[in-house]
mmCIF file with all atom_site columns, C-alpha atoms in Angstrom:
data_model
loop_
_atom_site.group_PDB
_atom_site.id
_atom_site.type_symbol
_atom_site.label_atom_id
_atom_site.label_alt_id
_atom_site.label_comp_id
_atom_site.label_asym_id
_atom_site.label_entity_id
_atom_site.label_seq_id
_atom_site.pdbx_PDB_ins_code
_atom_site.Cartn_x
_atom_site.Cartn_y
_atom_site.Cartn_z
_atom_site.occupancy
_atom_site.B_iso_or_equiv
_atom_site.pdbx_formal_charge
_atom_site.auth_seq_id
_atom_site.auth_comp_id
_atom_site.auth_asym_id
_atom_site.auth_atom_id
_atom_site.pdbx_PDB_model_num
ATOM 1   C CA . VAL Z 1 1   ? 68.842 142.025 74.154  1.00 0.00 ? 1   VAL Z CA 1
ATOM 2   C CA . PRO Z 1 2   ? 71.072 142.910 71.176  1.00 0.00 ? 2   PRO Z CA 1
ATOM 3   C CA . LEU Z 1 3   ? 70.372 145.786 68.827  1.00 0.00 ? 3   LEU Z CA 1
ATOM 4   C CA . GLY Z 1 4   ? 67.737 145.019 66.213  1.00 0.00 ? 4   GLY Z CA 1
ATOM 5   C CA . VAL Z 1 5   ? 66.288 141.929 67.927  1.00 0.00 ? 5   VAL Z CA 1
ATOM 6   C CA . THR Z 1 6   ? 62.511 142.043 68.405  1.00 0.00 ? 6   THR Z CA 1
ATOM 7   C CA . SER Z 1 7   ? 61.687 138.427 69.233  1.00 0.00 ? 7   SER Z CA 1
ATOM 8   C CA . ILE Z 1 8   ? 63.492 135.454 70.786  1.00 0.00 ? 8   ILE Z CA 1
ATOM 9   C CA . SER Z 1 9   ? 62.610 131.762 70.837  1.00 0.00 ? 9   SER Z CA 1
ATOM 10  C CA . ILE Z 1 10  ? 62.794 130.128 74.252  1.00 0.00 ? 10  ILE Z CA 1
ATOM 11  C CA . GLU Z 1 11  ? 63.000 126.501 75.338  1.00 0.00 ? 11  GLU Z CA 1
ATOM 12  C CA . ALA Z 1 12  ? 63.193 125.841 79.079  1.00 0.00 ? 12  ALA Z CA 1
ATOM 13  C CA . TRP Z 1 13  ? 63.394 122.683 81.186  1.00 0.00 ? 13  TRP Z CA 1
ATOM 14  C CA . GLY Z 1 14  ? 62.822 122.422 84.933  1.00 0.00 ? 14  GLY Z CA 1
ATOM 15  C CA . ALA Z 1 15  ? 65.071 120.281 87.118  1.00 0.00 ? 15  ALA Z CA 1
ATOM 16  C CA . GLN Z 1 16  ? 64.463 116.750 88.334  1.00 0.00 ? 16  GLN Z CA 1
ATOM 17  C CA . GLY Z 1 17  ? 63.577 116.048 91.951  1.00 0.00 ? 17  GLY Z CA 1
ATOM 18  C CA . GLY Z 1 18  ? 66.215 114.366 94.075  1.00 0.00 ? 18  GLY Z CA 1
ATOM 19  C CA . GLY Z 1 19  ? 66.623 110.621 94.457  1.00 0.00 ? 19  GLY Z CA 1
ATOM 20  C CA . SER Z 1 20  ? 66.181 109.183 97.945  1.00 0.00 ? 20  SER Z CA 1
ATOM 21  C CA . LEU Z 1 21  ? 68.313 106.884 100.061 1.00 0.00 ? 21  LEU Z CA 1
ATOM 22  C CA . ASP Z 1 22  ? 67.081 103.342 100.696 1.00 0.00 ? 22  ASP Z CA 1
ATOM 23  C CA . CYS Z 1 23  ? 66.897 102.627 104.415 1.00 0.00 ? 23  CYS Z CA 1
ATOM 24  C CA . GLU Z 1 24  ? 66.079 98.929  103.970 1.00 0.00 ? 24  GLU Z CA 1
ATOM 25  C CA . HIS Z 1 25  ? 69.705 97.868  103.514 1.00 0.00 ? 25  HIS Z CA 1
ATOM 26  C CA . THR Z 1 26  ? 72.742 98.197  105.754 1.00 0.00 ? 26  THR Z CA 1
ATOM 27  C CA . ILE Z 1 27  ? 74.492 100.007 102.874 1.00 0.00 ? 27  ILE Z CA 1
ATOM 28  C CA . MET Z 1 28  ? 72.298 102.888 101.797 1.00 0.00 ? 28  MET Z CA 1
ATOM 29  C CA . VAL Z 1 29  ? 71.556 102.855 98.076  1.00 0.00 ? 29  VAL Z CA 1
ATOM 30  C CA . LEU Z 1 30  ? 70.401 105.932 96.181  1.00 0.00 ? 30  LEU Z CA 1
ATOM 31  C CA . GLN Z 1 31  ? 67.114 105.431 94.355  1.00 0.00 ? 31  GLN Z CA 1
ATOM 32  C CA . ASN Z 1 32  ? 66.485 107.426 91.165  1.00 0.00 ? 32  ASN Z CA 1
ATOM 33  C CA . ASP Z 1 33  ? 62.905 108.198 92.163  1.00 0.00 ? 33  ASP Z CA 1
ATOM 34  C CA . GLY Z 1 34  ? 62.641 111.966 91.784  1.00 0.00 ? 34  GLY Z CA 1
ATOM 35  C CA . GLY Z 1 35  ? 60.032 113.328 89.386  1.00 0.00 ? 35  GLY Z CA 1
ATOM 36  C CA . LYS Z 1 36  ? 61.354 114.727 86.122  1.00 0.00 ? 36  LYS Z CA 1
ATOM 37  C CA . GLY Z 1 37  ? 61.321 118.396 85.207  1.00 0.00 ? 37  GLY Z CA 1
ATOM 38  C CA . GLY Z 1 38  ? 58.853 119.896 82.773  1.00 0.00 ? 38  GLY Z CA 1
ATOM 39  C CA . TYR Z 1 39  ? 59.369 121.588 79.414  1.00 0.00 ? 39  TYR Z CA 1
ATOM 40  C CA . THR Z 1 40  ? 58.072 124.908 78.118  1.00 0.00 ? 40  THR Z CA 1
ATOM 41  C CA . SER Z 1 41  ? 58.663 126.817 74.903  1.00 0.00 ? 41  SER Z CA 1
ATOM 42  C CA . GLY Z 1 42  ? 57.461 129.991 73.277  1.00 0.00 ? 42  GLY Z CA 1
ATOM 43  C CA . GLU Z 1 43  ? 58.230 133.199 71.419  1.00 0.00 ? 43  GLU Z CA 1
ATOM 44  C CA . LEU Z 1 44  ? 58.939 136.307 73.486  1.00 0.00 ? 44  LEU Z CA 1
ATOM 45  C CA . ASN Z 1 45  ? 58.577 139.819 72.098  1.00 0.00 ? 45  ASN Z CA 1
ATOM 46  C CA . VAL Z 1 46  ? 61.523 141.941 73.232  1.00 0.00 ? 46  VAL Z CA 1
ATOM 47  C CA . MET Z 1 47  ? 63.127 145.349 72.698  1.00 0.00 ? 47  MET Z CA 1
ATOM 48  C CA . SER Z 1 48  ? 66.757 146.215 71.988  1.00 0.00 ? 48  SER Z CA 1
ATOM 49  C CA . GLY Z 1 49  ? 68.588 146.835 75.249  1.00 0.00 ? 49  GLY Z CA 1
ATOM 50  C CA . GLN Z 1 50  ? 65.975 145.066 77.364  1.00 0.00 ? 50  GLN Z CA 1
ATOM 51  C CA . LEU Z 1 51  ? 67.463 143.146 80.310  1.00 0.00 ? 51  LEU Z CA 1
ATOM 52  C CA . LEU Z 1 52  ? 66.322 139.560 80.925  1.00 0.00 ? 52  LEU Z CA 1
ATOM 53  C CA . TYR Z 1 53  ? 67.386 137.242 83.714  1.00 0.00 ? 53  TYR Z CA 1
ATOM 54  C CA . ILE Z 1 54  ? 67.710 133.516 83.030  1.00 0.00 ? 54  ILE Z CA 1
ATOM 55  C CA . VAL Z 1 55  ? 67.303 131.449 86.218  1.00 0.00 ? 55  VAL Z CA 1
ATOM 56  C CA . VAL Z 1 56  ? 68.060 127.730 85.818  1.00 0.00 ? 56  VAL Z CA 1
ATOM 57  C CA . GLY Z 1 57  ? 66.684 125.166 88.266  1.00 0.00 ? 57  GLY Z CA 1
ATOM 58  C CA . GLY Z 1 58  ? 68.985 122.804 90.171  1.00 0.00 ? 58  GLY Z CA 1
ATOM 59  C CA . GLU Z 1 59  ? 68.351 119.106 90.743  1.00 0.00 ? 59  GLU Z CA 1
ATOM 60  C CA . GLY Z 1 60  ? 67.129 118.163 94.211  1.00 0.00 ? 60  GLY Z CA 1
ATOM 61  C CA . LYS Z 1 61  ? 69.487 116.285 96.528  1.00 0.00 ? 61  LYS Z CA 1
ATOM 62  C CA . PRO Z 1 62  ? 69.076 113.266 98.804  1.00 0.00 ? 62  PRO Z CA 1
ATOM 63  C CA . GLY Z 1 63  ? 67.726 114.230 102.216 1.00 0.00 ? 63  GLY Z CA 1
ATOM 64  C CA . LEU Z 1 64  ? 70.899 114.232 104.296 1.00 0.00 ? 64  LEU Z CA 1
ATOM 65  C CA . ASN Z 1 65  ? 71.033 117.635 105.934 1.00 0.00 ? 65  ASN Z CA 1
ATOM 66  C CA . TYR Z 1 66  ? 67.270 118.128 106.237 1.00 0.00 ? 66  TYR Z CA 1
ATOM 67  C CA . ARG Z 1 67  ? 66.870 121.811 105.379 1.00 0.00 ? 67  ARG Z CA 1
ATOM 68  C CA . HIS Z 1 68  ? 69.224 122.361 102.460 1.00 0.00 ? 68  HIS Z CA 1
ATOM 69  C CA . ASP Z 1 69  ? 68.306 119.678 99.947  1.00 0.00 ? 69  ASP Z CA 1
ATOM 70  C CA . GLY Z 1 70  ? 65.877 121.437 97.635  1.00 0.00 ? 70  GLY Z CA 1
ATOM 71  C CA . GLY Z 1 71  ? 67.124 122.309 94.170  1.00 0.00 ? 71  GLY Z CA 1
ATOM 72  C CA . TYR Z 1 72  ? 68.007 125.910 93.307  1.00 0.00 ? 72  TYR Z CA 1
ATOM 73  C CA . ASN Z 1 73  ? 65.070 128.155 92.419  1.00 0.00 ? 73  ASN Z CA 1
ATOM 74  C CA . GLY Z 1 74  ? 62.236 126.856 94.527  1.00 0.00 ? 74  GLY Z CA 1
ATOM 75  C CA . GLY Z 1 75  ? 62.795 123.161 95.197  1.00 0.00 ? 75  GLY Z CA 1
ATOM 76  C CA . GLY Z 1 76  ? 61.432 122.224 98.637  1.00 0.00 ? 76  GLY Z CA 1
ATOM 77  C CA . ASP Z 1 77  ? 63.770 120.605 101.165 1.00 0.00 ? 77  ASP Z CA 1
ATOM 78  C CA . GLY Z 1 78  ? 63.453 116.928 102.018 1.00 0.00 ? 78  GLY Z CA 1
ATOM 79  C CA . GLY Z 1 79  ? 64.198 114.873 105.131 1.00 0.00 ? 79  GLY Z CA 1
ATOM 80  C CA . LEU Z 1 80  ? 66.414 111.849 105.648 1.00 0.00 ? 80  LEU Z CA 1
ATOM 81  C CA . PHE Z 1 81  ? 65.354 108.966 103.331 1.00 0.00 ? 81  PHE Z CA 1
ATOM 82  C CA . GLY Z 1 82  ? 63.318 111.499 101.383 1.00 0.00 ? 82  GLY Z CA 1
ATOM 83  C CA . ALA Z 1 83  ? 64.710 114.010 98.884  1.00 0.00 ? 83  ALA Z CA 1
ATOM 84  C CA . GLY Z 1 84  ? 64.487 117.641 97.909  1.00 0.00 ? 84  GLY Z CA 1
ATOM 85  C CA . GLY Z 1 85  ? 62.336 118.801 95.027  1.00 0.00 ? 85  GLY Z CA 1
ATOM 86  C CA . GLY Z 1 86  ? 63.824 120.051 91.770  1.00 0.00 ? 86  GLY Z CA 1
ATOM 87  C CA . GLY Z 1 87  ? 64.024 123.763 91.091  1.00 0.00 ? 87  GLY Z CA 1
ATOM 88  C CA . ALA Z 1 88  ? 62.065 125.559 88.386  1.00 0.00 ? 88  ALA Z CA 1
ATOM 89  C CA . THR Z 1 89  ? 63.637 127.258 85.389  1.00 0.00 ? 89  THR Z CA 1
ATOM 90  C CA . ASP Z 1 90  ? 62.353 130.661 84.301  1.00 0.00 ? 90  ASP Z CA 1
ATOM 91  C CA . ILE Z 1 91  ? 63.073 133.888 82.466  1.00 0.00 ? 91  ILE Z CA 1
ATOM 92  C CA . ARG Z 1 92  ? 62.190 137.122 84.264  1.00 0.00 ? 92  ARG Z CA 1
ATOM 93  C CA . THR Z 1 93  ? 62.658 140.859 83.944  1.00 0.00 ? 93  THR Z CA 1
ATOM 94  C CA . ILE Z 1 94  ? 63.558 141.605 87.607  1.00 0.00 ? 94  ILE Z CA 1
ATOM 95  C CA . LEU Z 1 95  ? 66.083 139.323 89.283  1.00 0.00 ? 95  LEU Z CA 1
ATOM 96  C CA . HIS Z 1 96  ? 64.490 138.785 92.698  1.00 0.00 ? 96  HIS Z CA 1
ATOM 97  C CA . ASP Z 1 97  ? 60.863 139.288 91.670  1.00 0.00 ? 97  ASP Z CA 1
ATOM 98  C CA . LEU Z 1 98  ? 58.750 136.179 91.024  1.00 0.00 ? 98  LEU Z CA 1
ATOM 99  C CA . ASP Z 1 99  ? 55.974 138.391 89.645  1.00 0.00 ? 99  ASP Z CA 1
ATOM 100 C CA . SER Z 1 100 ? 58.196 139.331 86.695  1.00 0.00 ? 100 SER Z CA 1
ATOM 101 C CA . ARG Z 1 101 ? 58.556 135.763 85.397  1.00 0.00 ? 101 ARG Z CA 1
ATOM 102 C CA . LEU Z 1 102 ? 57.533 135.446 81.738  1.00 0.00 ? 102 LEU Z CA 1
ATOM 103 C CA . ILE Z 1 103 ? 57.920 131.705 81.216  1.00 0.00 ? 103 ILE Z CA 1
ATOM 104 C CA . VAL Z 1 104 ? 58.374 128.935 83.797  1.00 0.00 ? 104 VAL Z CA 1
ATOM 105 C CA . ALA Z 1 105 ? 59.233 125.234 83.524  1.00 0.00 ? 105 ALA Z CA 1
ATOM 106 C CA . GLY Z 1 106 ? 58.284 123.359 86.698  1.00 0.00 ? 106 GLY Z CA 1
ATOM 107 C CA . GLY Z 1 107 ? 60.620 121.108 88.685  1.00 0.00 ? 107 GLY Z CA 1
ATOM 108 C CA . GLY Z 1 108 ? 59.897 117.535 89.738  1.00 0.00 ? 108 GLY Z CA 1
ATOM 109 C CA . GLY Z 1 109 ? 59.010 116.442 93.265  1.00 0.00 ? 109 GLY Z CA 1
ATOM 110 C CA . GLY Z 1 110 ? 61.485 114.639 95.498  1.00 0.00 ? 110 GLY Z CA 1
ATOM 111 C CA . GLY Z 1 111 ? 61.498 110.866 95.853  1.00 0.00 ? 111 GLY Z CA 1
ATOM 112 C CA . ASN Z 1 112 ? 60.855 108.945 99.062  1.00 0.00 ? 112 ASN Z CA 1
ATOM 113 C CA . THR Z 1 113 ? 62.226 105.566 100.117 1.00 0.00 ? 113 THR Z CA 1
ATOM 114 C CA . GLY Z 1 114 ? 61.008 103.800 103.225 1.00 0.00 ? 114 GLY Z CA 1
ATOM 115 C CA . PHE Z 1 115 ? 60.921 100.172 104.304 1.00 0.00 ? 115 PHE Z CA 1
ATOM 116 C CA . PRO Z 1 116 ? 60.247 99.239  101.540 1.00 0.00 ? 116 PRO Z CA 1
ATOM 117 C CA . ASP Z 1 117 ? 59.872 102.081 98.969  1.00 0.00 ? 117 ASP Z CA 1
ATOM 118 C CA . ALA Z 1 118 ? 57.289 104.672 99.937  1.00 0.00 ? 118 ALA Z CA 1
ATOM 119 C CA . GLY Z 1 119 ? 56.789 106.637 96.746  1.00 0.00 ? 119 GLY Z CA 1
ATOM 120 C CA . THR Z 1 120 ? 58.054 108.526 93.717  1.00 0.00 ? 120 THR Z CA 1
ATOM 121 C CA . GLY Z 1 121 ? 58.158 112.258 93.035  1.00 0.00 ? 121 GLY Z CA 1
ATOM 122 C CA . GLY Z 1 122 ? 55.555 113.716 90.715  1.00 0.00 ? 122 GLY Z CA 1
ATOM 123 C CA . ASN Z 1 123 ? 56.704 115.153 87.397  1.00 0.00 ? 123 ASN Z CA 1
ATOM 124 C CA . GLY Z 1 124 ? 56.970 118.895 87.058  1.00 0.00 ? 124 GLY Z CA 1
ATOM 125 C CA . GLY Z 1 125 ? 55.597 120.911 84.235  1.00 0.00 ? 125 GLY Z CA 1
ATOM 126 C CA . ALA Z 1 126 ? 52.507 121.293 82.117  1.00 0.00 ? 126 ALA Z CA 1
ATOM 127 C CA . ILE Z 1 127 ? 49.896 123.706 83.423  1.00 0.00 ? 127 ILE Z CA 1
ATOM 128 C CA . ILE Z 1 128 ? 49.363 121.525 86.512  1.00 0.00 ? 128 ILE Z CA 1
ATOM 129 C CA . GLY Z 1 129 ? 52.224 119.601 88.106  1.00 0.00 ? 129 GLY Z CA 1
ATOM 130 C CA . GLN Z 1 130 ? 51.718 115.918 88.747  1.00 0.00 ? 130 GLN Z CA 1
ATOM 131 C CA . ASP Z 1 131 ? 50.924 114.549 92.186  1.00 0.00 ? 131 ASP Z CA 1
ATOM 132 C CA . GLY Z 1 132 ? 53.582 112.578 94.037  1.00 0.00 ? 132 GLY Z CA 1
ATOM 133 C CA . LEU Z 1 133 ? 53.108 108.824 93.885  1.00 0.00 ? 133 LEU Z CA 1
ATOM 134 C CA . ALA Z 1 134 ? 52.248 107.063 97.138  1.00 0.00 ? 134 ALA Z CA 1
ATOM 135 C CA . LEU Z 1 135 ? 52.898 103.332 97.446  1.00 0.00 ? 135 LEU Z CA 1
ATOM 136 C CA . TYR Z 1 136 ? 50.964 103.131 100.718 1.00 0.00 ? 136 TYR Z CA 1
ATOM 137 C CA . VAL Z 1 137 ? 47.228 103.817 100.480 1.00 0.00 ? 137 VAL Z CA 1
ATOM 138 C CA . PHE Z 1 138 ? 47.199 105.650 103.821 1.00 0.00 ? 138 PHE Z CA 1
ATOM 139 C CA . THR Z 1 139 ? 50.019 108.120 103.000 1.00 0.00 ? 139 THR Z CA 1
ATOM 140 C CA . PRO Z 1 140 ? 48.932 110.389 100.108 1.00 0.00 ? 140 PRO Z CA 1
ATOM 141 C CA . GLY Z 1 141 ? 51.641 112.114 98.091  1.00 0.00 ? 141 GLY Z CA 1
ATOM 142 C CA . GLY Z 1 142 ? 52.102 115.846 97.728  1.00 0.00 ? 142 GLY Z CA 1
ATOM 143 C CA . GLY Z 1 143 ? 49.798 117.527 95.255  1.00 0.00 ? 143 GLY Z CA 1
ATOM 144 C CA . GLY Z 1 144 ? 51.058 119.089 92.024  1.00 0.00 ? 144 GLY Z CA 1
ATOM 145 C CA . GLY Z 1 145 ? 51.308 122.864 91.768  1.00 0.00 ? 145 GLY Z CA 1
ATOM 146 C CA . MET Z 1 146 ? 48.373 124.617 90.087  1.00 0.00 ? 146 MET Z CA 1
ATOM 147 C CA . GLN Z 1 147 ? 48.000 127.904 88.197  1.00 0.00 ? 147 GLN Z CA 1
ATOM 148 C CA . ALA Z 1 148 ? 46.492 129.789 91.125  1.00 0.00 ? 148 ALA Z CA 1
ATOM 149 C CA . SER Z 1 149 ? 47.707 127.861 94.185  1.00 0.00 ? 149 SER Z CA 1
ATOM 150 C CA . GLY Z 1 150 ? 50.398 125.559 95.471  1.00 0.00 ? 150 GLY Z CA 1
ATOM 151 C CA . GLY Z 1 151 ? 50.042 121.810 95.543  1.00 0.00 ? 151 GLY Z CA 1
ATOM 152 C CA . THR Z 1 152 ? 48.288 120.354 98.562  1.00 0.00 ? 152 THR Z CA 1
ATOM 153 C CA . ALA Z 1 153 ? 50.251 118.893 101.450 1.00 0.00 ? 153 ALA Z CA 1
ATOM 154 C CA . GLY Z 1 154 ? 50.666 115.143 101.400 1.00 0.00 ? 154 GLY Z CA 1
ATOM 155 C CA . TYR Z 1 155 ? 50.631 112.936 104.451 1.00 0.00 ? 155 TYR Z CA 1
ATOM 156 C CA . THR Z 1 156 ? 51.418 114.765 107.730 1.00 0.00 ? 156 THR Z CA 1
ATOM 157 C CA . PRO Z 1 157 ? 53.766 116.539 108.364 1.00 0.00 ? 157 PRO Z CA 1
ATOM 158 C CA . GLY Z 1 158 ? 53.879 117.441 104.684 1.00 0.00 ? 158 GLY Z CA 1
ATOM 159 C CA . GLN Z 1 159 ? 53.470 121.098 103.764 1.00 0.00 ? 159 GLN Z CA 1
ATOM 160 C CA . PRO Z 1 160 ? 51.632 122.689 100.826 1.00 0.00 ? 160 PRO Z CA 1
ATOM 161 C CA . GLY Z 1 161 ? 53.487 124.322 97.972  1.00 0.00 ? 161 GLY Z CA 1
ATOM 162 C CA . SER Z 1 162 ? 53.418 128.085 97.558  1.00 0.00 ? 162 SER Z CA 1
ATOM 163 C CA . TRP Z 1 163 ? 54.146 130.862 95.043  1.00 0.00 ? 163 TRP Z CA 1
ATOM 164 C CA . GLY Z 1 164 ? 57.335 129.743 93.297  1.00 0.00 ? 164 GLY Z CA 1
ATOM 165 C CA . LYS Z 1 165 ? 58.321 127.312 96.069  1.00 0.00 ? 165 LYS Z CA 1
ATOM 166 C CA . GLY Z 1 166 ? 57.803 123.617 96.792  1.00 0.00 ? 166 GLY Z CA 1
ATOM 167 C CA . GLY Z 1 167 ? 56.665 122.429 100.217 1.00 0.00 ? 167 GLY Z CA 1
ATOM 168 C CA . ASN Z 1 168 ? 59.418 121.714 102.757 1.00 0.00 ? 168 ASN Z CA 1
ATOM 169 C CA . ALA Z 1 169 ? 60.207 118.970 105.248 1.00 0.00 ? 169 ALA Z CA 1
ATOM 170 C CA . GLY Z 1 170 ? 59.655 121.408 108.116 1.00 0.00 ? 170 GLY Z CA 1
ATOM 171 C CA . ASP Z 1 171 ? 61.853 122.999 110.738 1.00 0.00 ? 171 ASP Z CA 1
ATOM 172 C CA . GLY Z 1 172 ? 62.604 120.076 113.060 1.00 0.00 ? 172 GLY Z CA 1
ATOM 173 C CA . GLU Z 1 173 ? 65.984 118.412 113.293 1.00 0.00 ? 173 GLU Z CA 1
ATOM 174 C CA . ASN Z 1 174 ? 64.598 114.888 112.837 1.00 0.00 ? 174 ASN Z CA 1
ATOM 175 C CA . GLN Z 1 175 ? 62.446 115.103 109.733 1.00 0.00 ? 175 GLN Z CA 1
ATOM 176 C CA . PHE Z 1 176 ? 62.617 111.585 108.303 1.00 0.00 ? 176 PHE Z CA 1
ATOM 177 C CA . HIS Z 1 177 ? 60.992 110.193 105.149 1.00 0.00 ? 177 HIS Z CA 1
ATOM 178 C CA . ILE Z 1 178 ? 59.720 113.549 103.887 1.00 0.00 ? 178 ILE Z CA 1
ATOM 179 C CA . SER Z 1 179 ? 59.937 114.504 100.223 1.00 0.00 ? 179 SER Z CA 1
ATOM 180 C CA . GLY Z 1 180 ? 60.113 118.133 99.103  1.00 0.00 ? 180 GLY Z CA 1
ATOM 181 C CA . GLY Z 1 181 ? 57.848 119.576 96.440  1.00 0.00 ? 181 GLY Z CA 1
ATOM 182 C CA . GLY Z 1 182 ? 59.134 120.803 93.082  1.00 0.00 ? 182 GLY Z CA 1
ATOM 183 C CA . GLY Z 1 183 ? 59.527 124.512 92.388  1.00 0.00 ? 183 GLY Z CA 1
ATOM 184 C CA . GLY Z 1 184 ? 57.425 126.172 89.718  1.00 0.00 ? 184 GLY Z CA 1
ATOM 185 C CA . TRP Z 1 185 ? 54.925 128.896 88.928  1.00 0.00 ? 185 TRP Z CA 1
ATOM 186 C CA . PHE Z 1 186 ? 53.374 127.409 92.057  1.00 0.00 ? 186 PHE Z CA 1
ATOM 187 C CA . GLY Z 1 187 ? 55.308 124.687 93.861  1.00 0.00 ? 187 GLY Z CA 1
ATOM 188 C CA . GLY Z 1 188 ? 54.202 121.148 94.619  1.00 0.00 ? 188 GLY Z CA 1
ATOM 189 C CA . GLY Z 1 189 ? 53.385 119.919 98.103  1.00 0.00 ? 189 GLY Z CA 1
ATOM 190 C CA . SER Z 1 190 ? 55.714 117.883 100.331 1.00 0.00 ? 190 SER Z CA 1
ATOM 191 C CA . ALA Z 1 191 ? 54.741 114.581 101.921 1.00 0.00 ? 191 ALA Z CA 1
ATOM 192 C CA . TYR Z 1 192 ? 55.687 112.040 104.564 1.00 0.00 ? 192 TYR Z CA 1
ATOM 193 C CA . ALA Z 1 193 ? 56.215 108.460 103.315 1.00 0.00 ? 193 ALA Z CA 1
ATOM 194 C CA . ALA Z 1 194 ? 55.223 109.393 99.748  1.00 0.00 ? 194 ALA Z CA 1
ATOM 195 C CA . GLY Z 1 195 ? 56.556 111.381 96.805  1.00 0.00 ? 195 GLY Z CA 1
ATOM 196 C CA . GLY Z 1 196 ? 56.515 115.168 96.604  1.00 0.00 ? 196 GLY Z CA 1
ATOM 197 C CA . GLY Z 1 197 ? 54.335 116.931 94.051  1.00 0.00 ? 197 GLY Z CA 1
ATOM 198 C CA . GLY Z 1 198 ? 55.741 118.507 90.890  1.00 0.00 ? 198 GLY Z CA 1
ATOM 199 C CA . GLY Z 1 199 ? 55.677 122.261 90.326  1.00 0.00 ? 199 GLY Z CA 1
ATOM 200 C CA . SER Z 1 200 ? 53.508 123.846 87.651  1.00 0.00 ? 200 SER Z CA 1
ATOM 201 C CA . SER Z 1 201 ? 54.770 125.549 84.506  1.00 0.00 ? 201 SER Z CA 1
ATOM 202 C CA . ASN Z 1 202 ? 53.517 128.836 83.071  1.00 0.00 ? 202 ASN Z CA 1
ATOM 203 C CA . ILE Z 1 203 ? 53.538 130.327 79.586  1.00 0.00 ? 203 ILE Z CA 1
ATOM 204 C CA . TRP Z 1 204 ? 51.452 133.478 80.028  1.00 0.00 ? 204 TRP Z CA 1
ATOM 205 C CA . GLY Z 1 205 ? 54.216 135.854 78.926  1.00 0.00 ? 205 GLY Z CA 1
ATOM 206 C CA . VAL Z 1 206 ? 54.995 134.209 75.570  1.00 0.00 ? 206 VAL Z CA 1
ATOM 207 C CA . HIS Z 1 207 ? 53.090 133.291 72.420  1.00 0.00 ? 207 HIS Z CA 1
ATOM 208 C CA . ASP Z 1 208 ? 53.111 130.250 70.123  1.00 0.00 ? 208 ASP Z CA 1
ATOM 209 C CA . SER Z 1 209 ? 53.759 128.326 73.326  1.00 0.00 ? 209 SER Z CA 1
ATOM 210 C CA . SER Z 1 210 ? 53.678 124.737 74.537  1.00 0.00 ? 210 SER Z CA 1
ATOM 211 C CA . THR Z 1 211 ? 54.353 122.830 77.745  1.00 0.00 ? 211 THR Z CA 1
ATOM 212 C CA . ILE Z 1 212 ? 54.964 119.157 78.519  1.00 0.00 ? 212 ILE Z CA 1
ATOM 213 C CA . ALA Z 1 213 ? 55.303 117.424 81.872  1.00 0.00 ? 213 ALA Z CA 1
ATOM 214 C CA . GLY Z 1 214 ? 58.150 115.175 82.976  1.00 0.00 ? 214 GLY Z CA 1
ATOM 215 C CA . VAL Z 1 215 ? 60.875 115.235 80.312  1.00 0.00 ? 215 VAL Z CA 1
ATOM 216 C CA . ARG Z 1 216 ? 64.067 116.466 82.016  1.00 0.00 ? 216 ARG Z CA 1
ATOM 217 C CA . SER Z 1 217 ? 66.548 114.501 84.133  1.00 0.00 ? 217 SER Z CA 1
ATOM 218 C CA . GLY Z 1 218 ? 69.215 116.222 86.232  1.00 0.00 ? 218 GLY Z CA 1
ATOM 219 C CA . ASN Z 1 219 ? 69.561 119.999 86.349  1.00 0.00 ? 219 ASN Z CA 1
ATOM 220 C CA . GLY Z 1 220 ? 67.351 122.321 84.362  1.00 0.00 ? 220 GLY Z CA 1
ATOM 221 C CA . GLN Z 1 221 ? 68.341 123.990 81.112  1.00 0.00 ? 221 GLN Z CA 1
ATOM 222 C CA . VAL Z 1 222 ? 67.457 126.935 78.871  1.00 0.00 ? 222 VAL Z CA 1
#
């Protein structure tokens, strides 16, 4: 923080969840069905010389390599024909310490395409992330991240979200049709044959604050 500065204005956007590959056609087509990242803003009281770390969420990727598709900063990994969740964006005082985050914009959940489409990722952001959309009544989507817990797991073998991290596709080599949850204050849950849940935002460390769900496409921004 430069000399003489006592307050900074912050606007942060989480990243969008990844789009999924359509398995219905002989030529796979990428669907733009990842949930959008959330928005947060606020005023942060600071001191001259104080060190702040700005961590920007990355957009989730189509589920091609199973365990490496979640967006940077907490996006959960997706499986083939699903997609990874978008990463959260935050400002913190200690680089590798989630407890030091002062403001967080949640990432969107990953999309999920089946035969036909299975669901859409939930939007990240606001105090509670949005649930992933399920287009089949028997395959619930991943739950949105909350303020005190991760989003619930969607249809099995979906996993719940956790502190700062969206739910993953799991550890197997053949995880198909699983969408990752979005990163956030708490991450969204992952789901089979449905969309992943969006991560929650948080504004506890700033004042004159606001948060809106589902406004950012692509990578996050500060």
